[in-house]
Structure formats: C-alpha cells, structure tokens
Tab-separated table of C-alpha atoms and ligand atoms in Angstrom:
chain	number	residue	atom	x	y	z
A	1	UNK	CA	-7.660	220.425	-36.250
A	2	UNK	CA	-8.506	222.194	-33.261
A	3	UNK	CA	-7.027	225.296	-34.277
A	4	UNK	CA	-8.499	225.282	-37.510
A	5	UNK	CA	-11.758	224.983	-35.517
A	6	UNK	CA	-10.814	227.588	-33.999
A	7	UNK	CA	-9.550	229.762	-36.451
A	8	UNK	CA	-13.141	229.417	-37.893
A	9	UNK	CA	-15.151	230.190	-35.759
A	10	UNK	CA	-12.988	233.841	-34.499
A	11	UNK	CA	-13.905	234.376	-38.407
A	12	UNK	CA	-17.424	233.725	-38.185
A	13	UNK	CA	-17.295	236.768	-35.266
A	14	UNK	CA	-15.696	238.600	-37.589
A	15	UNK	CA	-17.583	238.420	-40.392
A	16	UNK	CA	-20.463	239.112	-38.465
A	17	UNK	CA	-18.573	242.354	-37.046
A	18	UNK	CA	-18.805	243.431	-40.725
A	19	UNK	CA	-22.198	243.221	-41.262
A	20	UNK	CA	-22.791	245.809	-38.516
A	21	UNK	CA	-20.290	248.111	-39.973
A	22	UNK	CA	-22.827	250.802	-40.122
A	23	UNK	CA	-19.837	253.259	-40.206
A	24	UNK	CA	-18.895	252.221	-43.784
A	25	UNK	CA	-22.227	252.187	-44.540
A	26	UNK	CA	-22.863	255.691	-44.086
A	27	UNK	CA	-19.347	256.830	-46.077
A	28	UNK	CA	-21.236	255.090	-48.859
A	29	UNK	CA	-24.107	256.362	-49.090
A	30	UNK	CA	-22.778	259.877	-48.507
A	31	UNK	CA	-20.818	259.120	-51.022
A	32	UNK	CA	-23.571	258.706	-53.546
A	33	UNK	CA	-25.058	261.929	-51.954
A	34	UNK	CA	-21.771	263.768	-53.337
A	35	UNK	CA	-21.895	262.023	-56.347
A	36	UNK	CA	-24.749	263.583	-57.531
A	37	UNK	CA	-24.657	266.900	-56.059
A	38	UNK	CA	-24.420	269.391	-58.715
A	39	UNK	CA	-22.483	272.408	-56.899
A	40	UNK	CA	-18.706	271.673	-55.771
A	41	UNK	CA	-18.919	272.950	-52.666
A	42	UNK	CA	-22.142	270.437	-51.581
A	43	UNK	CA	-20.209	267.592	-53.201
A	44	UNK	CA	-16.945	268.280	-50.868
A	45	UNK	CA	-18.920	268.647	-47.786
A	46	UNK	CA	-20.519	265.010	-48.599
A	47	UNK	CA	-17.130	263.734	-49.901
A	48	UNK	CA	-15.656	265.225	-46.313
A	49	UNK	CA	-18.202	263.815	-44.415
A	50	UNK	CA	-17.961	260.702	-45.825
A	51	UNK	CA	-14.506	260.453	-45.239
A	52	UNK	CA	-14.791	261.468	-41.222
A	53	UNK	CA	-17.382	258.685	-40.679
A	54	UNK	CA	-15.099	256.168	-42.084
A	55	UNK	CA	-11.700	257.049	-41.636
A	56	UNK	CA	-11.229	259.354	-38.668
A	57	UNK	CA	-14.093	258.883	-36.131
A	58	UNK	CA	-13.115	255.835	-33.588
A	59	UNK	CA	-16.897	255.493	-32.668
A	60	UNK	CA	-19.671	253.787	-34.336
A	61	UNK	CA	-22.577	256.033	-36.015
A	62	UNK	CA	-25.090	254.293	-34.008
A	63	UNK	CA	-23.643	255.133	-30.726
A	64	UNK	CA	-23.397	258.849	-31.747
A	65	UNK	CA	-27.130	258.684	-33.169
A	66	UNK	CA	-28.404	257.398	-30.271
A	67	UNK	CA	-26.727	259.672	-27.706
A	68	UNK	CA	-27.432	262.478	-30.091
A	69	UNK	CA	-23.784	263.501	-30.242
A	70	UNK	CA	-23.289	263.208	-34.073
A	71	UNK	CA	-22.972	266.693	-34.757
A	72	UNK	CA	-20.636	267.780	-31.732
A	73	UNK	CA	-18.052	265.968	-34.262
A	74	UNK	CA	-16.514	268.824	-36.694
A	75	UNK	CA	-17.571	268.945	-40.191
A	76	UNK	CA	-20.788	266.983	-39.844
A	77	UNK	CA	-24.002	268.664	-40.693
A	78	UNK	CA	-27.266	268.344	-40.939
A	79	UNK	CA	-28.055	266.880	-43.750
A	80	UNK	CA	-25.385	264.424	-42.538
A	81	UNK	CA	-27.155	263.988	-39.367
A	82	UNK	CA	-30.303	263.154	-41.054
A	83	UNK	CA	-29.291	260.394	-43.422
A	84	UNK	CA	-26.884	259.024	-41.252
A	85	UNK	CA	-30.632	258.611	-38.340
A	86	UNK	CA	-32.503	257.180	-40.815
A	87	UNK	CA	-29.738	254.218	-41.701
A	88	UNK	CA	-29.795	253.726	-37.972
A	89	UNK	CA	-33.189	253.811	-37.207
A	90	UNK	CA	-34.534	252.163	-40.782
A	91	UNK	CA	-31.664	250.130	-42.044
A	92	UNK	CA	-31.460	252.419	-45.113
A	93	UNK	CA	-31.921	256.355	-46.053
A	94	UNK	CA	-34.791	257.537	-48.501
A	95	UNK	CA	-33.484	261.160	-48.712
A	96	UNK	CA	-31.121	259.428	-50.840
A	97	UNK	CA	-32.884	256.993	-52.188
A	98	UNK	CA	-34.779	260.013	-53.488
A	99	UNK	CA	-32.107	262.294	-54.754
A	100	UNK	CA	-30.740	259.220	-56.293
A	101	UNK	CA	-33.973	258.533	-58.616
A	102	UNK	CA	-33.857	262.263	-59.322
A	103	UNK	CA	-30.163	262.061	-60.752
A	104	UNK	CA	-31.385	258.769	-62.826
A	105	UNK	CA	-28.050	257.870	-63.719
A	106	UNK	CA	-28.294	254.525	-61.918
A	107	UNK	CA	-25.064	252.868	-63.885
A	108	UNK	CA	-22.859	255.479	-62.663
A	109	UNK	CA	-23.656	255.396	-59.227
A	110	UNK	CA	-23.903	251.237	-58.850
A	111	UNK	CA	-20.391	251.397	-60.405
A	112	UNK	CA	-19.383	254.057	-57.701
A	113	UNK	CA	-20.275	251.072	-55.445
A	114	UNK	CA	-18.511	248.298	-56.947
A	115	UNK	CA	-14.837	250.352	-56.117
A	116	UNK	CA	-16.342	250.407	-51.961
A	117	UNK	CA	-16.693	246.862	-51.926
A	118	UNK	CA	-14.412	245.629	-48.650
A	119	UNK	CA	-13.149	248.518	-47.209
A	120	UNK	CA	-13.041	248.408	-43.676
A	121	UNK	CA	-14.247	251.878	-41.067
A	122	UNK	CA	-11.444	252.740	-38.923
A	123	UNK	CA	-14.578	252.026	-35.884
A	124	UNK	CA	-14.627	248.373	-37.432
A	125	UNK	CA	-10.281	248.045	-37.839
A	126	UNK	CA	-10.046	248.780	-34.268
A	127	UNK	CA	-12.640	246.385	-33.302
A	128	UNK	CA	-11.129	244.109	-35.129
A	129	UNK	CA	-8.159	244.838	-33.674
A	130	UNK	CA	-9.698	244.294	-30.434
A	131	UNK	CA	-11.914	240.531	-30.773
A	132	UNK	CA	-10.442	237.776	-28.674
A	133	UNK	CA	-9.203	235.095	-31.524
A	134	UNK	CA	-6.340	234.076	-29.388
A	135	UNK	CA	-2.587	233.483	-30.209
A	136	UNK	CA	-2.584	231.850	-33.702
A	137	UNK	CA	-4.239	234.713	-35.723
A	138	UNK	CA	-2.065	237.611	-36.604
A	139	UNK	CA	-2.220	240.831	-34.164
A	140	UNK	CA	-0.347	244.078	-33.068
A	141	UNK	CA	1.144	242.286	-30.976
A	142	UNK	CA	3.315	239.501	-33.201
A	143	UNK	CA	3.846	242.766	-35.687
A	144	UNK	CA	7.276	243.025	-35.812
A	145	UNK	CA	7.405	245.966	-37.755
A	146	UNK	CA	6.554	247.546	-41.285
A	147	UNK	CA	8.013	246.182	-44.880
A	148	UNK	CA	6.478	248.837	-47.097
A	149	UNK	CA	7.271	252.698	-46.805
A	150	UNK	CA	8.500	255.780	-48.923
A	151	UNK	CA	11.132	258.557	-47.698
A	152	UNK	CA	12.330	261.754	-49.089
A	153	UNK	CA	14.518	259.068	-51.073
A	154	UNK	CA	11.198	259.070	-53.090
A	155	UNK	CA	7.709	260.491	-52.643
A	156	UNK	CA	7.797	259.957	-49.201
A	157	UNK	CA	7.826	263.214	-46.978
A	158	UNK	CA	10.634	261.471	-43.821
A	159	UNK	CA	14.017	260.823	-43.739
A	160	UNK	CA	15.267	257.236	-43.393
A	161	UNK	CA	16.639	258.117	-39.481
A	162	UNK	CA	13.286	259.491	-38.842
A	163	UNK	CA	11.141	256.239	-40.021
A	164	UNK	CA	13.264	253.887	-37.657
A	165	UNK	CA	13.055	256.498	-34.830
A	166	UNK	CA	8.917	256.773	-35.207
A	167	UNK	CA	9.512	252.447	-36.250
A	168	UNK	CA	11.100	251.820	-32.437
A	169	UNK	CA	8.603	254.444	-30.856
A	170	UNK	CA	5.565	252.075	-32.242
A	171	UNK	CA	7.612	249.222	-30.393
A	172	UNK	CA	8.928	247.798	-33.702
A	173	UNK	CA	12.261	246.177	-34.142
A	174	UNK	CA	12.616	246.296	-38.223
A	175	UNK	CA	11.511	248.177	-40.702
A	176	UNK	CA	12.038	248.069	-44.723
A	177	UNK	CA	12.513	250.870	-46.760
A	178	UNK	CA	11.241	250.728	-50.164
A	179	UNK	CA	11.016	253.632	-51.941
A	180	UNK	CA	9.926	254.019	-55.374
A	181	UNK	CA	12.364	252.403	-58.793
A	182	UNK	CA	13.300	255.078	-61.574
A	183	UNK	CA	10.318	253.099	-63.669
A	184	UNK	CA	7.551	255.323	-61.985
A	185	UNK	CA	8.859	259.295	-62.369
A	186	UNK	CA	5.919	260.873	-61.299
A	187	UNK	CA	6.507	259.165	-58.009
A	188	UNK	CA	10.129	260.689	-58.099
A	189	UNK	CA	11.072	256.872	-58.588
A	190	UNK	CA	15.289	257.143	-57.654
A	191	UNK	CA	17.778	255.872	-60.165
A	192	UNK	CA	20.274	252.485	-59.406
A	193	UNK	CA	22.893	255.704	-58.777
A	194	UNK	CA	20.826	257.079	-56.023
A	195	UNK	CA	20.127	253.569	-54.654
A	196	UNK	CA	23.622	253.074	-54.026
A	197	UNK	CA	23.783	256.444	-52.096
A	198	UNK	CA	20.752	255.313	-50.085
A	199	UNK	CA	22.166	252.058	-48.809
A	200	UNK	CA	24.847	253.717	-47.388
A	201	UNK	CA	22.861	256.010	-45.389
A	202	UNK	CA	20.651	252.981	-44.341
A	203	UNK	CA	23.905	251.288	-43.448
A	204	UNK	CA	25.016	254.012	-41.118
A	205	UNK	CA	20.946	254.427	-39.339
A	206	UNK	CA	21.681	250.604	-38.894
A	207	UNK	CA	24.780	251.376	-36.727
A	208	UNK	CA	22.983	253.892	-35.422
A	209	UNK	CA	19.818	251.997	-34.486
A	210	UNK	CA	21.928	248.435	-33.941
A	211	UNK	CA	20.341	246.063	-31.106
A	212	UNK	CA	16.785	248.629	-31.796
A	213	UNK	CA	16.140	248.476	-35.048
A	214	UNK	CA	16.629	247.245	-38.422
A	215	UNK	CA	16.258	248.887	-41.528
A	216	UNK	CA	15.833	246.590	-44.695
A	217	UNK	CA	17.109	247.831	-48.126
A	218	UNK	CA	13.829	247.306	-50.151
A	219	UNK	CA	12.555	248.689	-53.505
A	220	UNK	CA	9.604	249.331	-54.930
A	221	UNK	CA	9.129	247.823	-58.382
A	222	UNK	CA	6.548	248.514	-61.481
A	223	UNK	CA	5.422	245.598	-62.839
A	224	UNK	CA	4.942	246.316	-66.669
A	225	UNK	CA	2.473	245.512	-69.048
A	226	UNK	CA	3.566	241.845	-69.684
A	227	UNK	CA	4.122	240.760	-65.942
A	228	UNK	CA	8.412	241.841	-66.363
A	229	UNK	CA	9.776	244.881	-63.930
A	230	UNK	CA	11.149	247.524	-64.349
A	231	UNK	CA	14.628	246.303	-62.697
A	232	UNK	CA	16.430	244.246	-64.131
A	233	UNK	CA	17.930	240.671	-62.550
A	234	UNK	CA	21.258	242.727	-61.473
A	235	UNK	CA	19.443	245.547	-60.137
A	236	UNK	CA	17.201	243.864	-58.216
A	237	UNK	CA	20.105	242.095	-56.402
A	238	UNK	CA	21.517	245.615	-55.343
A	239	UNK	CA	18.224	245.453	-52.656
A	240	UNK	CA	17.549	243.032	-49.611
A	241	UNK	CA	13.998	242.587	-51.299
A	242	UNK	CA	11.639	243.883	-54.193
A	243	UNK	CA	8.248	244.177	-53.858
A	244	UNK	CA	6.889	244.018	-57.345
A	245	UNK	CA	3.235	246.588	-57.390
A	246	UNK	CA	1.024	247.417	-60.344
A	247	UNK	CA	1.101	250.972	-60.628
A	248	UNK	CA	-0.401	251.041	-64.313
A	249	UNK	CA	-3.553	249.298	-66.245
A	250	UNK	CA	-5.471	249.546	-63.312
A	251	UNK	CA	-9.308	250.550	-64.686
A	252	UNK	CA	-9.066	248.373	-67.744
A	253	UNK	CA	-11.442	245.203	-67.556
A	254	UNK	CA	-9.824	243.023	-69.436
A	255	UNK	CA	-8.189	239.783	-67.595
A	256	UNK	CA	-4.764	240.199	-66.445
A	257	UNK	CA	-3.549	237.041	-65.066
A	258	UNK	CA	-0.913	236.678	-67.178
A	259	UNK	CA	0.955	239.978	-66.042
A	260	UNK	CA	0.397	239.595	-62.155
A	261	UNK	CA	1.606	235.574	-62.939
A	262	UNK	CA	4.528	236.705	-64.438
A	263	UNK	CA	5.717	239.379	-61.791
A	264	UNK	CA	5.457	236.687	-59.057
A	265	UNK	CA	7.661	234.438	-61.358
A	266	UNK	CA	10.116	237.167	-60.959
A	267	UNK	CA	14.102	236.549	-59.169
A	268	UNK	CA	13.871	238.252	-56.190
A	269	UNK	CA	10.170	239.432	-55.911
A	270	UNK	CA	9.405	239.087	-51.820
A	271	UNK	CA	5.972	240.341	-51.985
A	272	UNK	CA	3.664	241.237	-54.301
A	273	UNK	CA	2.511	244.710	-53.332
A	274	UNK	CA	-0.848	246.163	-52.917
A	275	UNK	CA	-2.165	243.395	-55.823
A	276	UNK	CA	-5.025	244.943	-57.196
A	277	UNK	CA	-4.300	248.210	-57.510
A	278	UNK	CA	-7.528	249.453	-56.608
A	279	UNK	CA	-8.880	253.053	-54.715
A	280	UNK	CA	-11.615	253.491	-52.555
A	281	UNK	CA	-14.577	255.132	-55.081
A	282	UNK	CA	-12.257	255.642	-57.576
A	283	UNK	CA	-11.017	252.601	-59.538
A	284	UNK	CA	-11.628	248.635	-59.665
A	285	UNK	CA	-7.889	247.737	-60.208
A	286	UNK	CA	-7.052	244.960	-61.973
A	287	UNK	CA	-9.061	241.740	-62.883
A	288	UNK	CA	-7.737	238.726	-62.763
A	289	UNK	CA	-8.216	235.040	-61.790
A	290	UNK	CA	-6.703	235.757	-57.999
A	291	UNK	CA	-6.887	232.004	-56.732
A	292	UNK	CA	-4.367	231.249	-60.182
A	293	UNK	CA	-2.007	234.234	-59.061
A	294	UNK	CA	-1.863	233.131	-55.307
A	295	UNK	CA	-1.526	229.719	-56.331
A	296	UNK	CA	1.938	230.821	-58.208
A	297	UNK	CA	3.108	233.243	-55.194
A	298	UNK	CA	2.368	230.404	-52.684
A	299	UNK	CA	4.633	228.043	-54.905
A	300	UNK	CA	7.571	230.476	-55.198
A	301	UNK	CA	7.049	231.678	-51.579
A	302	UNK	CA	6.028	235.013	-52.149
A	303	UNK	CA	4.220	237.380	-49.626
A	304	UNK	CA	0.977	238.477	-50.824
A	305	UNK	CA	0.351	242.218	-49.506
A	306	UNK	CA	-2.108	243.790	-47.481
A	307	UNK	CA	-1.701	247.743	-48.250
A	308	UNK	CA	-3.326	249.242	-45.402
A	309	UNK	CA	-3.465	252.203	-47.647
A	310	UNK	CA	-6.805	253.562	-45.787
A	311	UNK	CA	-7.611	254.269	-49.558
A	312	UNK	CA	-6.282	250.812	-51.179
A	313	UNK	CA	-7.043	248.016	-48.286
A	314	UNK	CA	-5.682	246.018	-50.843
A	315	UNK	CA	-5.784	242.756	-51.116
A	316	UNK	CA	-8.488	242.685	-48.444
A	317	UNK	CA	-10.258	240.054	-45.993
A	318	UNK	CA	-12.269	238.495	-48.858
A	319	UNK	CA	-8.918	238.041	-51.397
A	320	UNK	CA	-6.994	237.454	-48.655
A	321	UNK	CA	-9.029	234.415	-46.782
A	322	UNK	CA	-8.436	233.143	-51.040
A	323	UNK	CA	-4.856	233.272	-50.460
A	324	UNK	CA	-4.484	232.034	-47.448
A	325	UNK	CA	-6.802	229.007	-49.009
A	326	UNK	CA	-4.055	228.927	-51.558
A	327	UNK	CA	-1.377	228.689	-48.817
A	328	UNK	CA	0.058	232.156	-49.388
A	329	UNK	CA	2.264	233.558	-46.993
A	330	UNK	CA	1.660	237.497	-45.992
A	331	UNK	CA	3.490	240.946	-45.780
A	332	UNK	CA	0.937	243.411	-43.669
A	333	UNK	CA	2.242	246.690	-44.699
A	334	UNK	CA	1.450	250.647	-44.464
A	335	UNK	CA	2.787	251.976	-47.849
A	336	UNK	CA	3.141	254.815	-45.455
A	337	UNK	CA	4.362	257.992	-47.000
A	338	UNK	CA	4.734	260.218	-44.039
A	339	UNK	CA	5.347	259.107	-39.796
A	340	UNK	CA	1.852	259.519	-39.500
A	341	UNK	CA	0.759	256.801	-42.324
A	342	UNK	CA	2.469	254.257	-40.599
A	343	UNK	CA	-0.598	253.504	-38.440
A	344	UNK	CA	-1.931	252.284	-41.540
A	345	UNK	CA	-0.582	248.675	-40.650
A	346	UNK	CA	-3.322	249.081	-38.297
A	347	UNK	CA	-5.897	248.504	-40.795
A	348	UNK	CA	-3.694	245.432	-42.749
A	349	UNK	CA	-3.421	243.748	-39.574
A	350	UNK	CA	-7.477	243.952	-39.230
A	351	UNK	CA	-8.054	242.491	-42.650
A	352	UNK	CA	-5.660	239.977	-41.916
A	353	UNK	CA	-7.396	238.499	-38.967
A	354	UNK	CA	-11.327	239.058	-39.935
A	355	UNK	CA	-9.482	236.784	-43.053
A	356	UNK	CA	-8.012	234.214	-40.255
A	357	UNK	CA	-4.205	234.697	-41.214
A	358	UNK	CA	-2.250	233.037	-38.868
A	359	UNK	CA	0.778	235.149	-37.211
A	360	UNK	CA	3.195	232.374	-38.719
A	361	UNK	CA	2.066	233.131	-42.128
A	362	UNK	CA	2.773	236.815	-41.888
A	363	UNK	CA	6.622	237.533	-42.645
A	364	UNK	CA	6.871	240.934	-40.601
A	365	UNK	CA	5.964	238.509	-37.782
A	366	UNK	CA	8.851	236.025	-37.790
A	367	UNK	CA	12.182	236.088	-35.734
A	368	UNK	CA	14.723	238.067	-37.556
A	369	UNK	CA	16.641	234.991	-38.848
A	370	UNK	CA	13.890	233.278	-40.648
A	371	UNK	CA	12.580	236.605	-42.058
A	372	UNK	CA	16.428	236.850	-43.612
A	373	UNK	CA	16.909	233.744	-44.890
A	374	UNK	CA	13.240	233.988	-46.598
A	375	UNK	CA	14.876	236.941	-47.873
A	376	UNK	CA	17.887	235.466	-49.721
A	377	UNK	CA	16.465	232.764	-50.898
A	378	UNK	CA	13.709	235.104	-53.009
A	379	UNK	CA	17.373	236.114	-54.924
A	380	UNK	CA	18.226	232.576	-55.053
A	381	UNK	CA	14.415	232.206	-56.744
A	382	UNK	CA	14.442	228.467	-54.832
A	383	UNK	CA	10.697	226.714	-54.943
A	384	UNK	CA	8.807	227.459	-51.443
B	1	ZN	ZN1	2.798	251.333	-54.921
C-alpha cells in the first residue's frame, strides 16, 4: 500500500516534469517549420535543428534562452533562436503560427503531430533519470544490462566480442544478442545456417567474458500479417529467446489486435519488441486495442518492450503505465545498432519510471537465475 502510494506520487513528479519539456516542444514546432519550407536546404536546417534540441543538447531551451547562449550551440540559427524565445517567453511561437496559416495545409501538419506524441528530449530522459523515486522504480542502477541489439551478424555495424566489451565497460553483466531472422532481408536478416555459426562464436565470447559477462543467444523475429513468425517452433528453439517485432503494416489504420494477440501467443516469444512500430514524425505504427494485447502478454509472461530507439520510444510512458496496469512484465532495451546506440537504454529506462515500473517487473533487472529460468519456460510456453 505504501509503496503504491508511493509509486504514485514519484509519477505525479514525473508527469509534471513532462509538461515542462519545453525541449520537445521546440523539436516540434521546428518541425512544422521544416515541414513547410519549400527549399531543401531550409527544410534540413529546421529538420537538424530540431533534432539537436531534442536529441543531443543535455540542457533545457529555457536555460540557454535566458542566459542567451542558444546560439553558441552548433547548427542553431537565427531563425531558430527566434522561435525557440518566443515559446519561452510566450508559451507558443507566432512566426510559425504564421507560416503555418500561409502553407494552409492544416491536415498534413496536425497529422505530422500525431507521430510526436510521447517522445521524450534527451534534457527530460536525463532528468528523469535523475528524480528521487527511491528503490522500487526501475533505474540505471538495477539495469543489468541490454536484451535487444544488432551486430555485423545482421545490420548491426559491431562484432559480438565488441558489444560485451562496450556491455562490461557500461558496468553491465549480460547482454543478448538478437540480430535480425532471414524473414526481414533488407535488414540482412541471417539464415538458421548462419545462426548456428553465430552461437558458436557467442559460445567462445562467453568463455572469454565468463564471471564478466553474459551474452544471450536471442533473435529477432517478424511477426507476419496474421500474428505467426517468421520462425518456425524448431527454429525458435535453436535461440535462448525470441523477441517477436512488427516490422511491416505499420501506417495502415485499420485495427490490428488480432496479429499483435497472436505473436504473444507464440512458443518461445520473451518479449514483444518495440510494439507499435512507430517513428518519430514519420509513422503512427500500428493500432490496436493495447490494454487486450498486454492483457495476453501479462498472462503468458511476456516482456513488453521499451525500444529506446531515440526515434521509436516505443511502447512509451503512456502505453507502458497501461501495461503495467495490465500486470505486464518489462524488457528496457536499446535496439542498438552500433556501441554508441547502446546509451539508448538510457531513454527506456526514463519512460519506464515517469510510467512507475517497478525494478522487479523489468527482466534485464533480475538475478541471473530467475532471468534464465523465465527464459526456458517461454520454450516450455507454461501460463505466467
Ligand atoms: Zn526491430
């Protein structure tokens, strides 16, 4: 009782945290600026600006504003400068207000808006990051380590030795590796042969890294069309884990439920991998009844991801606080691609406590027994 109590209130801080995300804010609204810019150039200036203010800076807009400073940082202009002042200083910005009526195309731009909703500044991640909500809500400090990332196996850019060096640097003792399955091509998806290749080398950075670090056999599945994978039940048993991700339908409007039902129903499906399938001013992802879906992953005691994807944030606080509602448990992952990408968990591990997610709910924090026996028994497909 007294933690929930608790729990509550650290949210209610956050929450309000969010509201003052002025940061975010500002990417938006330069956002619409590039939107309607009709020369290339003026569009990727706004689009660049927009990303520095919300991805890269670690300080908030106002600060800079009021110390005058906002322009000492590289890349932002004037024009920058100027709507960024009046969003401090007014609460909103009529120069774009005003080239906003001149484009007319209201739809296009309020649906621009619809794929920001949730995203979090890399100012506000670290802040949340940083709020006192004591022991029981997830932090950096529980994380144990990172179950979603891609090596030269796939798309990713590292080799497997590399991750788990750059994994024990960050002072984590696991990491999974789940590249791509031969379903998605484009992402250089590896074939069941390949797979076998790769858990030997795993096997050997294990002996390498034994007592440091250690690297799961993971995988990467697409779930198709009507909620099946693209591995089948034998394949899927040649991994530790699967996490099952959408990587297809993802700007159609029409419910899918069904699908994202099915692929939790799935034998050994851990976690269900960035969920929506959504990008930051790009797409929506998928729609779907959410509290149904978590209500099925909760019953067959499957992780429900947060892809700290700077880009995806997916699910994020909102869908997650539903989940956790639902009784989900959670895998706080980078979907990292490159060393560099796996700060990313930075930003699940933020959306995980603005949501109140309790460290004991989070599989990359448990002791190394539990998190193996949760494991198996996702092959075994037992009831949570
Ligand atoms: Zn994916």
């Amino acid at each position: 009782m007294k933690l929930t109590t608790q729990r509550r209130s650290a949210a209610r801080a956050l929450l309000e945290l969010i509201d003052t995300d002025l940061n975010i804010v500002a990417a938006g609204l330069l956002q619409d600026m590039a939107l309607v810019q009709s020369n290339e150039r003026s569009r990727f200036g706004y689009k660049r600006a927009a990303k520095i203010i919300a991805a890269v800076i670690d300080r908030s807009v106002r600060d800079l504003i009021d110390e005058g400073t906002l322009r000492e940082v590289p890349f932002l202009g004037a024009s920058t400068e100027r709507i960024v002042k009046e969003l401090v200083r007014e609460g909103e910005s009529p120069s774009v207000e005003k080239a906003l009526a001149a484009y007319g195309k209201r739809s296009d731009i309020e649906t621009r808006r619809r794929f920001r909703r949730a995203y979090l500044s890399r100012h506000t991640m670290r802040r949340a990051l940083d709020a006192r909500l004591g022991a029981v809500v997830v932090s950096t400090k529980r994380f144990q380590g990172d179950l979603q990332m891609h090596s030269t196996w796939s798309d990713g850019v590292e080799s497997i030795a590399a991750l788990a060096a750059a994994a024990e640097a960050l002072g984590w003792s696991r990491i999974g590796i789940t590249d791509h399955s031969y379903g998605l091509p484009i992402a250089r998806g590896m074939s069941m042969e390949a797979a076998g290749r790769q858990g030997i080398e795993i096997d050997e950075v294990n002996e390498t890294f034994a007592g440091r670090v250690r690297v799961y056999k993971g995988v990467e599945a697409n779930i198709l069309a009507d909620g099946s994978l693209d591995l089948d039940e034998d394949e899927r048993q040649v991994f530790e884990y699967v996490i099952a991700s959408p990587h297809s339908l993802l700007r159609r409007d029409t419910d899918q439920t069904a699908r994202m039902v099915g692929a939790v129903r799935q034998r050994g499906v851990a976690i269900l991998g960035h969920p929506q399938g959504r990008m930051y001013n790009s797409r929506p992802g998928i729609t779907a009844d959410w509290r149904m879906v978590f209500r099925e992953a909760a019953c067959h005691g499957v992780a429900v991801e947060i892809d700290g994807n700077w880009h995806r944030q997916d699910v994020d606080y909102e869908l997650a606080a539903v989940a956790l509602e639902e009784g989900c448990l959670f895998a706080l992952d980078s979907d990292a691609h490159s060393i560099g990408e796996l700060a990313f968990t930075d930003y699940s591990i933020a959306h995980g406590r603005i949501a109140g997610v309790p460290a004991d709910s989070v599989v990359n924090c448990w002791e190394a027994e539990k998190f193996e026996n949760w494991l198996r028994d996702r092959h075994r497909r037992r009831k949570a």
